[in-house]
Each structure stands twice: as structure tokens, then as C-alpha cells.
Coordinates of C-alpha atoms (C1' of nucleotides) in Angstrom, one line a residue:
Chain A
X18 CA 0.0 0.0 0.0
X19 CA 1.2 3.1 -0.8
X20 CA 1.8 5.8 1.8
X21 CA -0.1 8.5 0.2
X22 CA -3.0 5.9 0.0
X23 CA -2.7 5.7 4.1
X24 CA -2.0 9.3 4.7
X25 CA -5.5 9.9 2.8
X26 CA -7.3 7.4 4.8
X27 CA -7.1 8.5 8.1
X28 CA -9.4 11.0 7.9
X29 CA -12.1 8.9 6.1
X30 CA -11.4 6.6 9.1
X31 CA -11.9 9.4 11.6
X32 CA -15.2 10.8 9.7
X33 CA -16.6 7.5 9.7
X34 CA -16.2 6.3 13.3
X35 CA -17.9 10.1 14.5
X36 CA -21.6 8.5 13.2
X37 CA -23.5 11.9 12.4
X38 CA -21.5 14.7 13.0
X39 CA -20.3 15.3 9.2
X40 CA -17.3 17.5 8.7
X41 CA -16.6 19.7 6.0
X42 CA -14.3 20.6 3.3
X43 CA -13.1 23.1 5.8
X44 CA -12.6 21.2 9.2
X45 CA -10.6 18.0 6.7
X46 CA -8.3 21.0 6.0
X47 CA -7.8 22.3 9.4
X48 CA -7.4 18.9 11.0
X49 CA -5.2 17.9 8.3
X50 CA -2.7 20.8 8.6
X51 CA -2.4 19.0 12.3
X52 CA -0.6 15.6 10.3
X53 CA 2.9 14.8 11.0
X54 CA 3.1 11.1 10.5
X55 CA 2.0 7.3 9.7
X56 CA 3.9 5.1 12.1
X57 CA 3.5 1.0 12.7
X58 CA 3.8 -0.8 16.1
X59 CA 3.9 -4.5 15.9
X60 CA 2.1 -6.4 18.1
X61 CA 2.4 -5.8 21.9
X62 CA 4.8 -2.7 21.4
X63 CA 3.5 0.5 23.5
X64 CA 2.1 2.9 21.7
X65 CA 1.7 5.8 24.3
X66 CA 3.5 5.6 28.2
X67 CA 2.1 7.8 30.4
X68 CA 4.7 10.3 29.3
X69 CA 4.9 13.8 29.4
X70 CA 2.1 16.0 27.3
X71 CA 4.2 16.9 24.9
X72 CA 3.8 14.3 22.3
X73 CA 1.0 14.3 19.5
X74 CA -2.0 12.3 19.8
X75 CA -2.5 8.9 18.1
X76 CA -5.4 8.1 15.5
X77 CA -5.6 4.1 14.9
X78 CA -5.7 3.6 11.3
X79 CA -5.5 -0.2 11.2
X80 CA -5.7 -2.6 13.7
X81 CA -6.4 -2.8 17.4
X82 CA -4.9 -1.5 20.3
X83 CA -6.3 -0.9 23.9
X84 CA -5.8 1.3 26.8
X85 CA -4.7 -0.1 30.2
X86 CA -3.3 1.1 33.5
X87 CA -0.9 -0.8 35.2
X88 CA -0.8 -1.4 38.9
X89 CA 2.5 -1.7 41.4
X90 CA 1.6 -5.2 41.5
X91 CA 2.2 -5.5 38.2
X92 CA -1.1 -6.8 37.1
X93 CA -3.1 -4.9 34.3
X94 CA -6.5 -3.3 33.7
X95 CA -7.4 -2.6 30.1
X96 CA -10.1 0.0 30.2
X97 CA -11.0 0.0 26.6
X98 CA -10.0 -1.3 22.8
X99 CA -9.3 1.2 20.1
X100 CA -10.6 0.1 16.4
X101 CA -10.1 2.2 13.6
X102 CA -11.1 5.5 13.3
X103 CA -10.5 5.9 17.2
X104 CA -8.0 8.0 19.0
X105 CA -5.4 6.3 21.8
X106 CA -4.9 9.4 23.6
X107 CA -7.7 11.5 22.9
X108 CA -7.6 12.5 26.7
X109 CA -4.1 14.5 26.3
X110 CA -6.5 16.6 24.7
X111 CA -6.9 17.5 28.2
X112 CA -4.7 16.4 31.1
X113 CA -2.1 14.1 31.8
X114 CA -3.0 10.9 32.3
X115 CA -1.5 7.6 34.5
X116 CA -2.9 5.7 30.9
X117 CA -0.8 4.1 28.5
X118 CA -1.5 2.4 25.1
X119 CA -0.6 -0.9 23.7
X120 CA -1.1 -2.5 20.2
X121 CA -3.0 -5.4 20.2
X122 CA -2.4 -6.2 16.9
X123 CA 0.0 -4.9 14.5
X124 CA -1.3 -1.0 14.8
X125 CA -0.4 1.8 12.1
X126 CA -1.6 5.5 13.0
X127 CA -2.0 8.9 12.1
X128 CA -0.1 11.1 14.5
X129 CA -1.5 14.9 14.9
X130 CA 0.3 17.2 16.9
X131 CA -1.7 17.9 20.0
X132 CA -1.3 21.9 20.0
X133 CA -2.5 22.4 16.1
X134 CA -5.7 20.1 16.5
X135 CA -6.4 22.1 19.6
X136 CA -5.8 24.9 17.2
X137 CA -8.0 23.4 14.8
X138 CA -10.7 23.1 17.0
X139 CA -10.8 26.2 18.0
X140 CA -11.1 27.9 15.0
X141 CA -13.8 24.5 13.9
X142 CA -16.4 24.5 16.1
X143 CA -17.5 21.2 14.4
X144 CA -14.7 19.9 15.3
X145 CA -15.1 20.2 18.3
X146 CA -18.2 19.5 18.9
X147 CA -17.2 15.8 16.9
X148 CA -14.5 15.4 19.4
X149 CA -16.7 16.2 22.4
X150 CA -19.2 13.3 21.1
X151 CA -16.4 10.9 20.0
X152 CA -15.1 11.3 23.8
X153 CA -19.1 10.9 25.0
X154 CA -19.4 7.6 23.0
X155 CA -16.5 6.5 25.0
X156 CA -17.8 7.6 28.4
X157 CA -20.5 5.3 27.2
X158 CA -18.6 2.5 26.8
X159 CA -16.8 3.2 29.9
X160 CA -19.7 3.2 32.1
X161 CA -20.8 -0.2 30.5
X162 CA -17.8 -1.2 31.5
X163 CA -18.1 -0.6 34.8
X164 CA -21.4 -1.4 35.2
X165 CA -20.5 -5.2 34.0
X166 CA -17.4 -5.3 35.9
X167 CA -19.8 -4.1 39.5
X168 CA -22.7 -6.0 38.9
X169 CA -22.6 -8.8 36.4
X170 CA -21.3 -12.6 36.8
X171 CA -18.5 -13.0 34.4
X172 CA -20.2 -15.2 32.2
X173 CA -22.3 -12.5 31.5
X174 CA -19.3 -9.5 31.5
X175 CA -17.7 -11.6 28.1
X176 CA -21.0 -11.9 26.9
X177 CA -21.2 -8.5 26.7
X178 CA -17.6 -7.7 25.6
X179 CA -18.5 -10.0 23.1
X180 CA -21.7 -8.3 22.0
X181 CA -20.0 -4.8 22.2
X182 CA -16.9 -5.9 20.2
X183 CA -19.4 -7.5 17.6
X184 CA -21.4 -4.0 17.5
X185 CA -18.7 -1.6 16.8
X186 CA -16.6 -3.7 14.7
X187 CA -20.1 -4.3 12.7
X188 CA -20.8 -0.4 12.1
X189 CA -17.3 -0.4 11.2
X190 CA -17.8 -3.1 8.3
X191 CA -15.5 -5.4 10.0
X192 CA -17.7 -8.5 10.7
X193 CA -19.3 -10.9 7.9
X194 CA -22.5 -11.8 9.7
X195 CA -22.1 -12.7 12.9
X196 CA -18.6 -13.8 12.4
X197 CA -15.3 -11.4 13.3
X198 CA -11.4 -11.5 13.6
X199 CA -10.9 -11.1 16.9
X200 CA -7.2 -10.7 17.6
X201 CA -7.9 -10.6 21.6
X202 CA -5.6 -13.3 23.7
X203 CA -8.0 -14.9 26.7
X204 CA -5.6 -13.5 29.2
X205 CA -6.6 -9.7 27.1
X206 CA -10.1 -10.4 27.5
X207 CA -9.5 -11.5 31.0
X208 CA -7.1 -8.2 31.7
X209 CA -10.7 -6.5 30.4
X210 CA -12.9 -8.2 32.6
X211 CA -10.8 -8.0 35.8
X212 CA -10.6 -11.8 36.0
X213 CA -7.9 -14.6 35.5
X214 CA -6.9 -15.7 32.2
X215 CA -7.7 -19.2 34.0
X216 CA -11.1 -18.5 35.0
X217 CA -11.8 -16.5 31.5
X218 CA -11.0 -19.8 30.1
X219 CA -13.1 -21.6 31.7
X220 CA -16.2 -19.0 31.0
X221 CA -15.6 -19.4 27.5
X222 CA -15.5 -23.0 27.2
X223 CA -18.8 -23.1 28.8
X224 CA -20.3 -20.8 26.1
X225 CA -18.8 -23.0 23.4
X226 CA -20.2 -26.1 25.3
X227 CA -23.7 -24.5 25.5
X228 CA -23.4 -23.5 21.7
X229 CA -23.8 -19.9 22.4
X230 CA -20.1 -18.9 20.1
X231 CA -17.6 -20.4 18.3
X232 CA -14.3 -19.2 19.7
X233 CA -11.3 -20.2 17.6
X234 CA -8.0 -18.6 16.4
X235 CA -8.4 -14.9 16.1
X236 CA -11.5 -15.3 15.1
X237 CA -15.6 -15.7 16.9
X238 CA -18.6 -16.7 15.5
X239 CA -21.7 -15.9 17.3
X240 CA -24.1 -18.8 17.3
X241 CA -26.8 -17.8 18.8
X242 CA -26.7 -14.3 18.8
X243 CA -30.3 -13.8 20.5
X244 CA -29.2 -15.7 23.2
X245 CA -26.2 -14.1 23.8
X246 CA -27.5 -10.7 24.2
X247 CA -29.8 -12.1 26.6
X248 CA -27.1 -13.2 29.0
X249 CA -25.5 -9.8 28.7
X250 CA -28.8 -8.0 29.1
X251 CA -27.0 -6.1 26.0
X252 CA -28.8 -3.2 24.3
X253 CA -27.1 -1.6 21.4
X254 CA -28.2 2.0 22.6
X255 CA -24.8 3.2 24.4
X256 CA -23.2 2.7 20.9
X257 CA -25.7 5.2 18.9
X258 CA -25.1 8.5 17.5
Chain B
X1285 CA -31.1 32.9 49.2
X1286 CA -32.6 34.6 46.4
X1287 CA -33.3 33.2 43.0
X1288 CA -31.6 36.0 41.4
X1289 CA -28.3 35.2 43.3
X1290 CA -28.8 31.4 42.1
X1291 CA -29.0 32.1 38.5
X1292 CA -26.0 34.3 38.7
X1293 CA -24.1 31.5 40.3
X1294 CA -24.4 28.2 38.5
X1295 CA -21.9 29.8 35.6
X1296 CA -19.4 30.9 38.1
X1297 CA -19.2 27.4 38.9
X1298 CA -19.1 25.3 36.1
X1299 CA -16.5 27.6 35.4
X1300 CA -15.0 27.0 38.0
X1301 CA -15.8 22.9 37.4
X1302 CA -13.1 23.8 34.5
X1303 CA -10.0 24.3 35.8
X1304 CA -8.1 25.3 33.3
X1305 CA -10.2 26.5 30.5
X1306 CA -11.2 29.7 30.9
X1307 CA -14.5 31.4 29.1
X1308 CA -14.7 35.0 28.2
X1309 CA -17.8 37.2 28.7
X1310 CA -18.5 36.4 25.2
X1311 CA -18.9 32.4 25.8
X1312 CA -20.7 33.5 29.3
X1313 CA -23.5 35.3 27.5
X1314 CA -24.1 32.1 25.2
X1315 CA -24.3 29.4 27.1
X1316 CA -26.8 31.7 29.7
X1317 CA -28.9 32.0 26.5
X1318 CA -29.5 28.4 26.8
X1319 CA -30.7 28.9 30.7
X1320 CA -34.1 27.8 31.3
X1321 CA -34.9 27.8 35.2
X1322 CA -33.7 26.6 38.4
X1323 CA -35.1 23.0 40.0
X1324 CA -34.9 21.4 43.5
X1325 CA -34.9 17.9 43.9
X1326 CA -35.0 16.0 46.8
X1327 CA -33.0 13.4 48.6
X1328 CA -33.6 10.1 46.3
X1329 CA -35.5 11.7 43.3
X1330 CA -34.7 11.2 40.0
X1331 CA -32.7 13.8 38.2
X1332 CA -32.4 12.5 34.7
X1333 CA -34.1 9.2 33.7
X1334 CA -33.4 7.3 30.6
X1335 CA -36.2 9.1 28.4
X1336 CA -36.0 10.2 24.9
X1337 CA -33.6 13.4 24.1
X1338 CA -35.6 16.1 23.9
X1339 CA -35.3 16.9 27.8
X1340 CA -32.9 19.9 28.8
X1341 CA -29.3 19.4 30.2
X1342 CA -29.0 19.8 34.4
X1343 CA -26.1 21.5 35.7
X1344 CA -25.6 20.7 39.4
X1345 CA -25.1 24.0 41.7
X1346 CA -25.8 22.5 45.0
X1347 CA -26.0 19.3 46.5
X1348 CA -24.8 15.7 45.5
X1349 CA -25.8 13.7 42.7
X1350 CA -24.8 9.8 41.0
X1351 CA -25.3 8.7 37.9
X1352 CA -26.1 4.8 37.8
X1353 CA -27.8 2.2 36.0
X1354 CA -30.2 -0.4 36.5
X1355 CA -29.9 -3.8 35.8
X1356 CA -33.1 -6.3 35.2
X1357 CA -32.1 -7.7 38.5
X1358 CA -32.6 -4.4 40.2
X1359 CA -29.4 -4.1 41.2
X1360 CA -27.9 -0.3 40.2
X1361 CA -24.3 0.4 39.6
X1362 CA -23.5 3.8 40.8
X1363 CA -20.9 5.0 38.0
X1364 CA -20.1 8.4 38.8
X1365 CA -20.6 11.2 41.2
X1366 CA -21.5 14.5 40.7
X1367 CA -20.6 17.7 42.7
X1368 CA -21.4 21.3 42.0
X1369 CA -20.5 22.8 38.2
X1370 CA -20.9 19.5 37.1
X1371 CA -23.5 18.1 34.2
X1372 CA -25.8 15.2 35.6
X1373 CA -26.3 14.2 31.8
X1374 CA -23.6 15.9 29.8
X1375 CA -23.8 12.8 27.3
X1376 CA -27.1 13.6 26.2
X1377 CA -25.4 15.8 23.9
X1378 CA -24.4 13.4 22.0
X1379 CA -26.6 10.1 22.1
X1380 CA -29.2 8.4 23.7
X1381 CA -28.1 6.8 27.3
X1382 CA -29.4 3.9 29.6
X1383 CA -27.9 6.0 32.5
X1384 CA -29.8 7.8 35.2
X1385 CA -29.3 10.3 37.6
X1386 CA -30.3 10.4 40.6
X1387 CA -30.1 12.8 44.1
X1388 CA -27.9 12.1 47.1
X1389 CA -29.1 14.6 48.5
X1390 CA -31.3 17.8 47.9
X1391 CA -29.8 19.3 44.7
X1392 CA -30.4 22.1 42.7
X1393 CA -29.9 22.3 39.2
X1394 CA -30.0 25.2 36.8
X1395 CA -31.3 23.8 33.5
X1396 CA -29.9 24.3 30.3
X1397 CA -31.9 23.9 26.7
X1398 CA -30.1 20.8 25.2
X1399 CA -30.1 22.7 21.3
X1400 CA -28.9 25.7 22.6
X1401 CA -25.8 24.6 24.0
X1402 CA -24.8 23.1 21.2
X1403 CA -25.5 25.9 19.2
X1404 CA -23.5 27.9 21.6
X1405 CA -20.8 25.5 21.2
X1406 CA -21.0 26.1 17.7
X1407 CA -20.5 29.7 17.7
X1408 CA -17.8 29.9 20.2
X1409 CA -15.1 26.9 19.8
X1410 CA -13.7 28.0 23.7
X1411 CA -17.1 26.8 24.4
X1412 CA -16.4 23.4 22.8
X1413 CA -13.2 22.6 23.9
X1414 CA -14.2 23.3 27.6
X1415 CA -16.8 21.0 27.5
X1416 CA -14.7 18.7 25.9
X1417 CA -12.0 18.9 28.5
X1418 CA -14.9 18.5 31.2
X1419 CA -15.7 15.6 29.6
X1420 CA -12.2 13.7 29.5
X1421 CA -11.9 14.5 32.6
X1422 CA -15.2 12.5 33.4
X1423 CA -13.5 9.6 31.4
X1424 CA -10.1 9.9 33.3
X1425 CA -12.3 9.2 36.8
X1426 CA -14.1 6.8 34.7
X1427 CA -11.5 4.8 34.2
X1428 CA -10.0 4.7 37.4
X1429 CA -13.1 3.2 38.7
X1430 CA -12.7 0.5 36.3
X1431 CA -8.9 -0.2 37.8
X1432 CA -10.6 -0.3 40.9
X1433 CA -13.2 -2.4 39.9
X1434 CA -11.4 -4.8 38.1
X1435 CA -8.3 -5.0 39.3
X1436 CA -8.1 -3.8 43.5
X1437 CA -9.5 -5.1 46.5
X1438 CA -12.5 -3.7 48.2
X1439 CA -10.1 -2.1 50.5
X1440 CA -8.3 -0.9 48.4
X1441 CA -11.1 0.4 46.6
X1442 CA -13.3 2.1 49.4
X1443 CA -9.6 4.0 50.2
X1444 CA -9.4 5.0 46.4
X1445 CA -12.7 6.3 46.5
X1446 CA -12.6 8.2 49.9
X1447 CA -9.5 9.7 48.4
X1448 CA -10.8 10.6 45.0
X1449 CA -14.1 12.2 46.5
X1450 CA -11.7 14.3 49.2
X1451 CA -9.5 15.6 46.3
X1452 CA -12.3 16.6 43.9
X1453 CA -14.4 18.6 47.2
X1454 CA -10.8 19.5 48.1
X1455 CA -10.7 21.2 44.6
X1456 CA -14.2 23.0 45.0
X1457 CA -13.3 24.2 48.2
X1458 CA -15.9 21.8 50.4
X1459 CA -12.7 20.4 52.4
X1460 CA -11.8 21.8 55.8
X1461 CA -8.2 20.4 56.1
X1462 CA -8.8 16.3 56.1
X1463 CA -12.4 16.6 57.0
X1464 CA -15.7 16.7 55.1
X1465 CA -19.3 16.5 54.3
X1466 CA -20.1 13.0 52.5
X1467 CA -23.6 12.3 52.4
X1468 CA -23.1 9.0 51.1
X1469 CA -24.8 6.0 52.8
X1470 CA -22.6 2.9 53.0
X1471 CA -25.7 1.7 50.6
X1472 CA -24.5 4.1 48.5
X1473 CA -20.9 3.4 48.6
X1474 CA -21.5 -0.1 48.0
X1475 CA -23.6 0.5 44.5
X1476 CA -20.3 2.8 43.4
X1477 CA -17.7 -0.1 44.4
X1478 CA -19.9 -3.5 43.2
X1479 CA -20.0 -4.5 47.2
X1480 CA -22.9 -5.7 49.0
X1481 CA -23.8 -3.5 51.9
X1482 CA -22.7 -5.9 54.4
X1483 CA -19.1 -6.0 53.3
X1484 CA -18.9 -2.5 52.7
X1485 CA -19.6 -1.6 56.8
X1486 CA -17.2 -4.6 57.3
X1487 CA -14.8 -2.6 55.6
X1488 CA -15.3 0.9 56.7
X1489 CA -15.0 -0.2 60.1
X1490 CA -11.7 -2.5 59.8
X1491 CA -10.6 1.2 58.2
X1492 CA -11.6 2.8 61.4
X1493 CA -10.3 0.4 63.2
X1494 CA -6.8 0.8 62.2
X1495 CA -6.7 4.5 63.1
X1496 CA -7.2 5.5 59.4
X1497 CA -10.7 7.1 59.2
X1498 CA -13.0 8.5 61.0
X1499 CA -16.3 7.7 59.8
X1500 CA -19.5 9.1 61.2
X1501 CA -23.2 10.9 60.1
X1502 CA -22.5 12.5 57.0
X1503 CA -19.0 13.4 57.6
X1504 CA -15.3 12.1 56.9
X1505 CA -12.6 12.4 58.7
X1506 CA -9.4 11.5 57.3
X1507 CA -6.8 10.9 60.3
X1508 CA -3.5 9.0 58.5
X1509 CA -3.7 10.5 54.6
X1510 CA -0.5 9.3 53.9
X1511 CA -1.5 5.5 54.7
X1512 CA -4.8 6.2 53.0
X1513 CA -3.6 7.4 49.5
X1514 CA -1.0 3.7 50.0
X1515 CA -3.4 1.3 50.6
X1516 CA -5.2 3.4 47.3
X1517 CA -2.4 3.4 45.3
X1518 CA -4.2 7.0 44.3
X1519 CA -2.3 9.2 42.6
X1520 CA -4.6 12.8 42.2
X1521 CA -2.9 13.6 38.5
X1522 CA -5.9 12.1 36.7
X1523 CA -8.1 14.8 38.4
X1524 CA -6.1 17.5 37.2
X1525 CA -5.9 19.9 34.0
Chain C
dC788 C1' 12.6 -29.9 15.8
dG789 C1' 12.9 -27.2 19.6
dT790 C1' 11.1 -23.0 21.6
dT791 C1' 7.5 -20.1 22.7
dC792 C1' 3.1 -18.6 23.3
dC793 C1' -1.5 -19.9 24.2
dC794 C1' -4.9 -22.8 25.7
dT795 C1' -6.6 -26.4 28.9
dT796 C1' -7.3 -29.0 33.2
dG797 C1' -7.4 -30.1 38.3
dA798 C1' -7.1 -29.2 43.3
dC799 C1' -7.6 -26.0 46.7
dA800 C1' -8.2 -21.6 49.2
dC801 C1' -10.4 -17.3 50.2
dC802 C1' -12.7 -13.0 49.4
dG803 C1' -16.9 -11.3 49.4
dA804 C1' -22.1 -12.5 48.7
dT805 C1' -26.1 -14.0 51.0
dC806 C1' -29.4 -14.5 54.6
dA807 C1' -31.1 -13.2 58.9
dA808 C1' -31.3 -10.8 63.1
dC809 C1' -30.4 -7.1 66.0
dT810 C1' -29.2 -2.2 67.4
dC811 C1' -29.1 2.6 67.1
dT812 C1' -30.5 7.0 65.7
dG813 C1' -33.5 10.7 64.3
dG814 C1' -38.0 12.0 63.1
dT815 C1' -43.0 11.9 63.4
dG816 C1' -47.4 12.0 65.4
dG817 C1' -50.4 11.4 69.2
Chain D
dC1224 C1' -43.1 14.2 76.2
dC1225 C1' -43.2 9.7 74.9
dA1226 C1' -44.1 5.8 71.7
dC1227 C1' -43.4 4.3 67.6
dC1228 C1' -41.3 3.7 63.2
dA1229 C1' -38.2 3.8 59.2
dG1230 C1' -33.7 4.0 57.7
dA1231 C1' -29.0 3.2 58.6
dG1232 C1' -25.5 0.7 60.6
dT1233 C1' -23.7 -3.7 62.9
dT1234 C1' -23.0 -8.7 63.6
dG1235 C1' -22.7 -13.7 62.8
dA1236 C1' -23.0 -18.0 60.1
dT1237 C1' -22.6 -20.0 55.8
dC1238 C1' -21.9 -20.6 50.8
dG1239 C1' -20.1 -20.1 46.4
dG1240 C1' -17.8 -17.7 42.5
dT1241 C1' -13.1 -16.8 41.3
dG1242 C1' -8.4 -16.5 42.3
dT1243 C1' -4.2 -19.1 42.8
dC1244 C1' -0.9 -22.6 42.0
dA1245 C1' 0.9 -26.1 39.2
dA1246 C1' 1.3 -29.0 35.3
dG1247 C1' 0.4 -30.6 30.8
dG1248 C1' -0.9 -30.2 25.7
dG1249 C1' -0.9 -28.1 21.0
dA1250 C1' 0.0 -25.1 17.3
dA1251 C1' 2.9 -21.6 15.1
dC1252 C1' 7.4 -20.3 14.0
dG1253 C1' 12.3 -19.7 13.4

DNA sequence: CGTTCCCTTGACACCGATCAACTCTGGTGG
DNA sequence: CCACCAGAGTTGATCGGTGTCAAGGGAACG
């Protein structure tokens, strides 16, 4: 691929993932003039430490890549997955933040340097205004999140992951029915779902056994979809525009 | 106190809510275009139920409120808390939301036309970005509730919490040195943290019993800080600008 | 063809949920 | 002023979902 073909994407990437705020001819240019880069991270590489705010902000182009914190124990919390179209560090935006970035997968992305986009927006009110609903999708998500993690059983908190991952990667064209690549590791999903890669295991197996997914290398079908958004009590809403 | 005073004050602080961002008169005389009225709502009454869009936006100016969600169970997950200058429903600006709000105790809210603050968003980009800010800095709490959740122990936990909640009233001047008003029920404080009632109180008091809180009607007393923010692992850099 | 991730399985321990009383406090009405 | 009551906090006994530890299996990859 060739990089001009990459450097013109990210910003059909970006439009796309924003579901109803449209940008203009105008606010493409503006954010644009924020570009510096395409970079790659392979698999598992860092993408942002919680570094100083000097660095520019991170749009995923291709792949996955998640947001975690990591404890002095040493054990980690992811606290969300980036898919395309999504920033990594949106919240530099604002304040500096304990939250670091990993690829998932093998990750390229746009990277914008933080002052101009804040430049951008303030001379693109639309701009900002997309940024402040991109960043209210993911509060959306985050409360989800917490809400499975406080009140659900886990069988039901993968359920759910698996519902939500299913969703976005769906309005993103990325699944083929009610079949996706799904580059997640058990011990990922289980660093999501505050559990043990052992017990996350276990969980899944169970929802294989009862015919609920297919869970195989990189890649899920959903058997019985109906049923599986049952056991997550999952309701598409939070994801909506 | 009169209503005159009250409608002069809920922009002073949501302003002040902002740290950081700073509106001119200019963005001030917008956004109090969108003002509506002022409403009281008592101890346990719904603020903001999950209803269709077209409702106004409630900006808290006195009082306590949470945001939570229900499950079919009936169980509710308390996912946020929010003090005065802070939006009980700032997500409705974007989409539709399963979330709720409710009062810890009497609040008052000055509401806030949901178009017009977008349209004043529109016309003044300071207006955007600060909103945008204010919510990232939602996310950044967000998140650390999901380390907690997912990844500390309910000691651990109820520390983080008491810590977080002492920083951000520390912020809005509500603190008197290590000691405040907390209206929170240990109910309550269980439906934040995913604990059962039971083990919340076994908790609190172990806490109390070490010498490290002082817990009593409606008020916090924070005796060994130090120890606290340890056993928390809290770190107050996510609160900040 | 060995190494390295991942996935899988089993035994056991424990944190925190559940259930069921009981106490204490402040408020309310007679 | 007292009796009652509801809400909040406290306590004890028991149970179960998950974590922990330890070991083995299988597929990709150099």
C-alpha cells in the first residue's frame, strides 16, 4: 500500500467512526494541517506511556490497540479497545493521564500534533463538537464497563464484551454476519474483565459447550446471537449516535 | 437565598468545574442563552431518567448527585458522582443513554436547553473545547473506577474512593483540612464499588479500626492520609488539567 | 525440531455475597 | 413528652464464585 493511499485514509477513518457529526471541506483541511506522521507498532509494542504532554496524539488507522493502566503489583486493567477510526490518547487533549496504550495487533496511525488540533478546533467549532461526542461515545462505553465489571457474573461481562466488540466492529464493516477476527488473547479479555486468564478460560469453554459462540484462532462466530445478548442483558443503545 | 443570586451563580461554577479552561464574557452570555430555570430535587428523586432526548441538560449548583444504572435484576451500579458545576447528563449531547441520575441529596440544578448549547458550542469553539475537557476529565475518573473495579481489593477500593471524593471537594473548596461532608450512605458506597452492603460496613469499620478514618453521620474524617492514598495506590494527577 | 506462546485442566483456598437478626438514631405524630 | 417507626448501621453464620498454583498439551514459527 502506498503511503499516500494511508496518509488519505485516516481521515475517512476518523469521519466515519464520529456517526453523524459530518465534517466539512473546511474542518478536513484544518485537522489535516495537524498531520505529521503514519507510524506501525507491531504487536504488543507501546504505543503511548504515560509520558509527558508533549507528544502528539495517536489516531488508529489499522488494527487494534487498547488502553490499560498498570498497577505496582504489576497486574493490568485494560479500560477499553481502540478500532479504527478511534483515538489512543484523545484524553491528552486535556490532562495528563497515568494511561498508557498498547497495540494489540499490528497497529499503524496517524499522529497529529496535539497543539494544532487544539488549534484546529478552536477555529472549527464542528470539530469540536465531533471530538466532544467521540469522547461521550466513549464515556458510554466506559460506564458499560463498569457497570459489567460491579454487577454482572463473568459469564455474562464476556457476553457482553462480546456483544460490544461484535457491534462496533459491525458499524465499522468489519464482521461478515455474525462472524469477526478477533485478535484478543484470553488473558486480554481477561485483563478487560478483571478476571484470571484461568477462569476466562473456563467462561468461554462453557459458552462453546452450551453453543452460544464459536471461539477459535483470532477469530468468533456468534451462534446464537439472541441468546447471547440475553445473558449480557445487551442493548445496542450506548453505541448510537 | 434569592433566585436571582442562584441564576447568577451556576456559571461561576461550572466555570470553575473547569480548571483550566477559561470562558470570556463572550462564551458566558451564550451558554446563559440556553438557561431555562432553576429546580430542587429532593433526597432520592430522580434527576435524569433514561427518556428520549428532547429533555434539557442539568447542571448541578448545589448538593450531590450519581449517575447509575439499573440492571433487570434491580441491582444499580452507581458509575459516577456528581458535585457542583458538574452536568448530571452531559452525554445527552451526544446520544441516547441507559444512564440515570439520581439525588444524594437535595440538589439544585440550573437547566440548560439541550439545542442551545450546542448551538452555543457552535458559535464559540472556547465553548467546545471546555466541555470537551470537562468531559475527559469524566473519562479519566471513569477509568479509574474501572482499575478499581477490576483490578483492586475492596479495601483498596473504598480507600481510592474516599481519596478521589476528598481531592475533587478539596478542589471546590468543600474540604476543611482532612475533614468533610459525605452524604453518602454505606448503601450508596457499595452501589459505586460492586460490594454488597454488608461488606462495605465490614470494611469501613476494619478502616476505622486501624486509626485510618473516621467515619461518622455525614461526615469524613481522614486521620492518616498518607497510609490512606497507600493502601489506594491513588495518585490525584488524573483529576487535574 | 525445539522453543515459545497460548490454551486447557485439576485441586484447593479465600474474598466477598447472601441470609437473617439485632441495634441505634433521628424523626413523626399522638 | 413519649411511643413508635423507618432508615441506617452492625454482627454472625454459611456458601459459592473466582483466584491461585501447578502442570500438561498443541499449534505456530524460526
Amino acid at each position: 500500500m502506498i503511503e499516500a493511499d494511508l496518509r488519505r485514509n485516516w481521515f475517512d477513518l476518523f469521519q466515519a467512526s464520529l456517526a453523524g457529526e459530518k465534517l466539512g471541506t473546511e474542518e478536513r483541511q484544518a485537522i489535516e494541517r495537524a498531520f505529521l506522521c503514519m507510524r506501525s507498532y507491531r504487536r504488543g509494542e507501546t504505543i503511548v506511556d504515560h509520558s509527558p504532554l508533549s507528544d502528539p496524539l495517536h489516531l488508529v488507522t489499522r488494527g487494534w490497540a487498547a488502553r490499560a493502566s498498570v498497577l505496582e503489583g504489576g497486574s493490568r486493567q485494560i479500560t477499553d479497545f481502540v478500532l479504527p477510526g478511534e483515538f489512543c490518547d484523545l484524553s491528552r487533549l486535556g490532562h495528563r493521564s497515568s494511561q498508557m496504550a498498547v497495540a494489540i495487533t499490528t497497529v499503524r496511525t496517524a499522529l497529529l500534533e496535539r497543539q494544532a488540533v487544539r488549534k484546529a478546533i478552536e477555529d472549527h467549532p464542528k470539530l469540536g463538537l465531533a471530538l466532544l461526542r467521540m469522547a461521550l461515545r466513549e464515556q458510554a462505553i466506559l460506564r458499560e464497563w463498569l457497570v459489567c465489571l460491579g454487577r454482572r457474573e463473568k459469564r455474562e461481562h464476556i457476553a457482553h464484551l462480546l456483544c460490544e466488540l461484535h457491534e462496533r466492529l459491525r458499524r465499522a464493516g468489519m464482521v461478515c454476519d455474525h462472524e469477526f477476527d478477533m485478535p484478543l488473547t484470553q488473558e486480554q479479555i481477561a485483563e478487560a474483565t478483571g478476571m484470571t486468564a484461568v477462569h476466562t478460560n473456563r467462561v468461554i469453554q462453557r459458552l462453546r459447550k452450551d453453543g452460544i459462540i464459536s471461539f477459535g484462532r483470532q477469530h468468533v462466530r456468534i451462534d446464537q446471537p439472541q441468546q447471547l445478548r440475553k445473558i449480557a442483558e445487551f442493548d445496542a443503545a450506548y453505541l448510537s449516535t
